[in-house]
Amino acid sequence: MSRAASPKKARGIVLLGPPGAGKGTQAALLAKELELKHISTGEILREEVERGTELGRKAKAYMDRGELVPDELVIAMLRGRLDSGSGFILDGFPRTLNQAEALERMVRLDRVLNIHLSEEEVVRRLSARRVCKSCGRNYNLISNPPKVEGRCDSCGGELFQRDDDKPEVIRRRYRVYQEETAPLKDFYRERGLLVEVEGDRPIEELFQEVLEVLR
Ligand code: AP5
């Protein structure tokens, strides 16, 4: 009697690193270059908040304080989005040991890339970040400003500052990262999956190194 093959696990790359390290920027470039699906849990959560869903209402208070949204909410949100067969880049997940263990049961990872950035550079960068309200494109008033002040180069949309990009919340996010997420480097090092790059360099230069270490 023939048995149905067990469903193939989806494959992916995880991007780790402190807030502002450039995970979202590099993930977008990688997704385009390698034709992978870009999954950002921060982005999905912000959309849920915007739409006023039950998950969004629960998540908002944690996000505004710079704390992590509880594991069970984020894991449930992610499940279903990791459709098997298609490759993906995970940006902002996992962030706790619980999440990493759940992910291990759901997918097969090819690589985990950690982008390092110092706390001072994190605060400097994120205080200068602006995001387009319409298309979500990211800018930085220091390193990557828009051509016209306050307007998106791509779609002309209005640029805004994220609620959690205020200096005191940024520092809180950085502490949460150190306590909850940085230990995942050891978790993935033990599994032979971790590769690391220094994030304090121009976007395109960093991208070339990222491609190199992922090869
Ligand atoms: P999330 O949106 O994931 O925020 P984050 O991890 O803090 O990351 P950021 O988006 O701030 O930074 P990034 O590393 O992506 O850098 P980016 O490329 O944007 O999460 C937000 C919140 O949601 C969390 O605090 C938490 O509450 C919740 N959440 C999300 N996922 C969760 C999970 N799994 N579990 C529980 N809670 C979760 O770049 C930043 C800036 O720098 C931009 O202005 C950019 O233009 C600029 N820049 C990028 N690269 C460079 C470079 N090389 N040089 C100079 N400038 C650069």
GROMACS .gro file of C-alpha atoms and ligand atoms in nm:
model
  272
    1MET     CA    1   0.000   0.000   0.000
    2SER     CA    2   0.143   0.338  -0.094
    3ARG     CA    3   0.161   0.601   0.174
    4ALA     CA    4   0.129   0.973   0.109
    5ALA     CA    5   0.468   1.141   0.136
    6SER     CA    6   0.508   1.350   0.450
    7PRO     CA    7   0.479   1.723   0.370
    8LYS     CA    8   0.814   1.872   0.280
    9LYS     CA    9   0.938   2.129   0.528
   10ALA     CA   10   0.984   2.482   0.390
   11ARG     CA   11   1.346   2.608   0.384
   12GLY     CA   12   1.472   2.939   0.497
   13ILE     CA   13   1.729   3.187   0.619
   14VAL     CA   14   1.698   3.369   0.953
   15LEU     CA   15   1.833   3.720   1.009
   16LEU     CA   16   1.933   3.795   1.369
   17GLY     CA   17   2.066   4.119   1.516
   18PRO     CA   18   1.976   4.410   1.741
   19PRO     CA   19   1.708   4.664   1.646
   20GLY     CA   20   1.836   4.881   1.365
   21ALA     CA   21   2.115   4.643   1.262
   22GLY     CA   22   1.977   4.648   0.909
   23LYS     CA   23   1.783   4.319   0.908
   24GLY     CA   24   1.485   4.463   0.719
   25THR     CA   25   1.706   4.643   0.466
   26GLN     CA   26   1.922   4.338   0.395
   27ALA     CA   27   1.622   4.102   0.395
   28ALA     CA   28   1.451   4.308   0.124
   29LEU     CA   29   1.766   4.305  -0.091
   30LEU     CA   30   1.819   3.932  -0.036
   31ALA     CA   31   1.456   3.848  -0.110
   32LYS     CA   32   1.489   4.020  -0.447
   33GLU     CA   33   1.829   3.874  -0.533
   34LEU     CA   34   1.753   3.517  -0.424
   35GLU     CA   35   1.379   3.520  -0.508
   36LEU     CA   36   1.273   3.433  -0.155
   37LYS     CA   37   0.968   3.542   0.040
   38HIS     CA   38   1.049   3.814   0.298
   39ILE     CA   39   0.865   3.757   0.625
   40SER     CA   40   0.902   4.033   0.887
   41THR     CA   41   0.713   3.966   1.211
   42GLY     CA   42   0.751   4.335   1.308
   43GLU     CA   43   0.587   4.437   0.980
   44ILE     CA   44   0.304   4.184   1.018
   45LEU     CA   45   0.241   4.303   1.374
   46ARG     CA   46   0.234   4.669   1.268
   47GLU     CA   47  -0.024   4.581   1.000
   48GLU     CA   48  -0.236   4.403   1.263
   49VAL     CA   49  -0.216   4.714   1.485
   50GLU     CA   50  -0.310   4.937   1.191
   51ARG     CA   51  -0.612   4.719   1.108
   52GLY     CA   52  -0.720   4.715   1.473
   53THR     CA   53  -0.746   4.334   1.489
   54GLU     CA   54  -0.761   4.148   1.819
   55LEU     CA   55  -0.396   4.045   1.778
   56GLY     CA   56  -0.303   4.404   1.693
   57ARG     CA   57  -0.474   4.536   2.006
   58LYS     CA   58  -0.297   4.280   2.224
   59ALA     CA   59   0.042   4.343   2.060
   60LYS     CA   60   0.038   4.724   2.059
   61ALA     CA   61   0.108   4.781   2.428
   62TYR     CA   62   0.413   4.552   2.420
   63MET     CA   63   0.546   4.710   2.101
   64ASP     CA   64   0.503   5.065   2.230
   65ARG     CA   65   0.705   4.975   2.541
   66GLY     CA   66   0.977   4.810   2.331
   67GLU     CA   67   0.901   4.468   2.477
   68LEU     CA   68   0.844   4.139   2.300
   69VAL     CA   69   0.493   4.030   2.209
   70PRO     CA   70   0.422   3.698   2.394
   71ASP     CA   71   0.557   3.388   2.223
   72GLU     CA   72   0.224   3.209   2.180
   73LEU     CA   73   0.076   3.503   1.985
   74VAL     CA   74   0.375   3.543   1.755
   75ILE     CA   75   0.423   3.171   1.693
   76ALA     CA   76   0.053   3.127   1.604
   77MET     CA   77   0.073   3.431   1.375
   78LEU     CA   78   0.373   3.291   1.191
   79ARG     CA   79   0.249   2.934   1.147
   80GLY     CA   80   0.042   2.936   0.824
   81ARG     CA   81   0.273   3.194   0.670
   82LEU     CA   82   0.554   2.943   0.625
   83ASP     CA   83   0.397   2.766   0.330
   84SER     CA   84   0.604   2.463   0.243
   85GLY     CA   85   0.791   2.453  -0.086
   86SER     CA   86   0.874   2.820  -0.111
   87GLY     CA   87   1.195   2.952   0.042
   88PHE     CA   88   1.182   3.248   0.278
   89ILE     CA   89   1.383   3.497   0.479
   90LEU     CA   90   1.274   3.549   0.836
   91ASP     CA   91   1.343   3.899   0.967
   92GLY     CA   92   1.270   3.949   1.338
   93PHE     CA   93   1.182   3.587   1.422
   94PRO     CA   94   1.282   3.396   1.629
   95ARG     CA   95   1.354   3.629   1.922
   96THR     CA   96   1.337   3.385   2.214
   97LEU     CA   97   1.448   3.029   2.277
   98ASN     CA   98   1.083   2.918   2.273
   99GLN     CA   99   1.035   3.072   1.929
  100ALA     CA  100   1.357   2.913   1.800
  101GLU     CA  101   1.245   2.570   1.919
  102ALA     CA  102   0.901   2.616   1.761
  103LEU     CA  103   1.061   2.724   1.435
  104GLU     CA  104   1.286   2.418   1.435
  105ARG     CA  105   0.975   2.201   1.438
  106MET     CA  106   0.817   2.391   1.147
  107VAL     CA  107   1.097   2.451   0.896
  108ARG     CA  108   1.444   2.353   0.785
  109LEU     CA  109   1.696   2.639   0.807
  110ASP     CA  110   1.986   2.674   0.565
  111ARG     CA  111   2.165   2.958   0.746
  112VAL     CA  112   2.126   3.204   1.032
  113LEU     CA  113   2.291   3.539   0.968
  114ASN     CA  114   2.372   3.763   1.264
  115ILE     CA  115   2.428   4.132   1.187
  116HIS     CA  116   2.623   4.297   1.468
  117LEU     CA  117   2.580   4.666   1.562
  118SER     CA  118   2.682   4.857   1.878
  119GLU     CA  119   2.421   5.015   2.107
  120GLU     CA  120   2.535   5.371   2.027
  121GLU     CA  121   2.503   5.313   1.653
  122VAL     CA  122   2.162   5.148   1.705
  123VAL     CA  123   2.030   5.458   1.884
  124ARG     CA  124   2.183   5.696   1.628
  125ARG     CA  125   2.039   5.506   1.333
  126LEU     CA  126   1.693   5.441   1.464
  127SER     CA  127   1.640   5.797   1.586
  128ALA     CA  128   1.696   5.901   1.223
  129ARG     CA  129   1.473   5.636   1.061
  130ARG     CA  130   1.166   5.745   0.868
  131VAL     CA  131   0.916   5.512   0.700
  132CYS     CA  132   0.673   5.572   0.413
  133LYS     CA  133   0.310   5.557   0.525
  134SER     CA  134   0.197   5.430   0.185
  135CYS     CA  135   0.453   5.174   0.067
  136GLY     CA  136   0.658   5.107   0.383
  137ARG     CA  137   0.994   5.199   0.227
  138ASN     CA  138   1.260   5.283   0.488
  139TYR     CA  139   1.477   5.594   0.489
  140ASN     CA  140   1.743   5.729   0.720
  141LEU     CA  141   1.794   6.102   0.763
  142ILE     CA  142   2.169   6.044   0.811
  143SER     CA  143   2.264   5.760   0.576
  144ASN     CA  144   1.979   5.734   0.327
  145PRO     CA  145   1.765   6.050   0.315
  146PRO     CA  146   1.471   6.098   0.075
  147LYS     CA  147   1.524   6.333  -0.222
  148VAL     CA  148   1.238   6.556  -0.104
  149GLU     CA  149   1.208   6.614   0.271
  150GLY     CA  150   0.920   6.418   0.426
  151ARG     CA  151   0.821   6.244   0.099
  152CYS     CA  152   0.887   5.894  -0.034
  153ASP     CA  153   1.109   5.875  -0.346
  154SER     CA  154   0.914   5.571  -0.472
  155CYS     CA  155   0.551   5.672  -0.430
  156GLY     CA  156   0.543   6.029  -0.293
  157GLY     CA  157   0.382   5.905   0.031
  158GLU     CA  158   0.425   6.085   0.363
  159LEU     CA  159   0.718   5.976   0.583
  160PHE     CA  160   0.667   5.916   0.956
  161GLN     CA  161   0.866   5.812   1.263
  162ARG     CA  162   0.774   5.478   1.424
  163ASP     CA  163   0.634   5.508   1.779
  164ASP     CA  164   0.904   5.272   1.905
  165ASP     CA  165   1.186   5.476   1.746
  166LYS     CA  166   1.205   5.721   2.038
  167PRO     CA  167   1.545   5.709   2.218
  168GLU     CA  168   1.414   5.568   2.550
  169VAL     CA  169   1.216   5.294   2.372
  170ILE     CA  170   1.511   5.216   2.141
  171ARG     CA  171   1.733   5.159   2.448
  172ARG     CA  172   1.469   4.933   2.602
  173ARG     CA  173   1.447   4.734   2.276
  174TYR     CA  174   1.825   4.698   2.277
  175ARG     CA  175   1.823   4.564   2.636
  176VAL     CA  176   1.545   4.321   2.551
  177TYR     CA  177   1.749   4.206   2.252
  178GLN     CA  178   2.057   4.145   2.472
  179GLU     CA  179   1.859   3.949   2.729
  180GLU     CA  180   1.619   3.748   2.514
  181THR     CA  181   1.752   3.726   2.159
  182ALA     CA  182   2.134   3.744   2.170
  183PRO     CA  183   2.152   3.397   2.338
  184LEU     CA  184   2.011   3.252   2.014
  185LYS     CA  185   2.352   3.302   1.858
  186ASP     CA  186   2.481   3.013   2.071
  187PHE     CA  187   2.170   2.807   1.992
  188TYR     CA  188   2.242   2.833   1.618
  189ARG     CA  189   2.622   2.815   1.654
  190GLU     CA  190   2.579   2.476   1.819
  191ARG     CA  191   2.375   2.366   1.517
  192GLY     CA  192   2.644   2.482   1.273
  193LEU     CA  193   2.408   2.736   1.112
  194LEU     CA  194   2.542   3.072   1.235
  195VAL     CA  195   2.733   3.318   1.017
  196GLU     CA  196   2.815   3.672   1.134
  197VAL     CA  197   2.882   4.011   0.975
  198GLU     CA  198   2.959   4.361   1.109
  199GLY     CA  199   2.665   4.590   1.025
  200ASP     CA  200   2.842   4.926   1.061
  201ARG     CA  201   2.919   4.989   0.694
  202PRO     CA  202   2.734   5.114   0.386
  203ILE     CA  203   2.423   4.919   0.285
  204GLU     CA  204   2.551   4.797  -0.055
  205GLU     CA  205   2.893   4.697   0.083
  206LEU     CA  206   2.725   4.502   0.362
  207PHE     CA  207   2.493   4.335   0.110
  208GLN     CA  208   2.789   4.208  -0.093
  209GLU     CA  209   2.941   4.054   0.220
  210VAL     CA  210   2.606   3.905   0.320
  211LEU     CA  211   2.581   3.734  -0.020
  212GLU     CA  212   2.935   3.610   0.022
  213VAL     CA  213   2.886   3.455   0.367
  214LEU     CA  214   2.552   3.300   0.269
  215ARG     CA  215   2.702   3.128  -0.030
  216AP5     P1  216   1.083   4.487   1.436
  216AP5     O1  217   1.009   4.567   1.339
  216AP5     O2  218   1.131   4.353   1.397
  216AP5     O3  219   1.197   4.579   1.492
  216AP5     P2  220   1.351   4.550   1.521
  216AP5     O4  221   1.404   4.413   1.529
  216AP5     O5  222   1.370   4.628   1.643
  216AP5     O6  223   1.417   4.589   1.392
  216AP5     P3  224   1.409   4.725   1.317
  216AP5     O7  225   1.304   4.720   1.213
  216AP5     O8  226   1.406   4.840   1.411
  216AP5     O9  227   1.555   4.726   1.254
  216AP5     P4  228   1.623   4.642   1.139
  216AP5    O10  229   1.735   4.560   1.196
  216AP5    O11  230   1.522   4.572   1.056
  216AP5    O12  231   1.690   4.760   1.060
  216AP5     P5  232   1.639   4.838   0.928
  216AP5    O13  233   1.684   4.763   0.807
  216AP5    O14  234   1.496   4.872   0.943
  216AP5    O15  235   0.994   4.466   1.568
  216AP5     C1  236   0.923   4.571   1.629
  216AP5     C2  237   0.852   4.519   1.753
  216AP5    O16  238   0.758   4.416   1.716
  216AP5     C3  239   0.941   4.454   1.859
  216AP5    O17  240   0.999   4.549   1.945
  216AP5     C4  241   0.842   4.362   1.929
  216AP5    O18  242   0.759   4.433   2.018
  216AP5     C5  243   0.753   4.313   1.814
  216AP5     N1  244   0.803   4.188   1.755
  216AP5     C6  245   0.846   4.170   1.627
  216AP5     N2  246   0.884   4.043   1.608
  216AP5     C7  247   0.864   3.979   1.726
  216AP5     C8  248   0.885   3.845   1.769
  216AP5     N3  249   0.939   3.753   1.688
  216AP5     N4  250   0.854   3.814   1.896
  216AP5     C9  251   0.800   3.906   1.980
  216AP5     N5  252   0.778   4.034   1.946
  216AP5    C10  253   0.811   4.070   1.819
  216AP5    O19  254   1.729   4.970   0.938
  216AP5    C11  255   1.712   5.063   1.042
  216AP5    C12  256   1.751   5.203   0.993
  216AP5    O20  257   1.890   5.206   0.959
  216AP5    C13  258   1.677   5.250   0.866
  216AP5    O21  259   1.660   5.389   0.873
  216AP5    C14  260   1.772   5.213   0.751
  216AP5    O22  261   1.756   5.296   0.639
  216AP5    C15  262   1.908   5.234   0.819
  216AP5     N6  263   2.011   5.143   0.771
  216AP5    C16  264   1.996   5.010   0.740
  216AP5     N7  265   2.115   4.956   0.705
  216AP5    C17  266   2.207   5.057   0.718
  216AP5    C18  267   2.350   5.062   0.699
  216AP5     N8  268   2.421   4.953   0.659
  216AP5     N9  269   2.412   5.179   0.723
  216AP5    C19  270   2.343   5.291   0.763
  216AP5    N10  271   2.209   5.291   0.781
  216AP5    C20  272   2.142   5.176   0.760
   0.00000   0.00000   0.00000
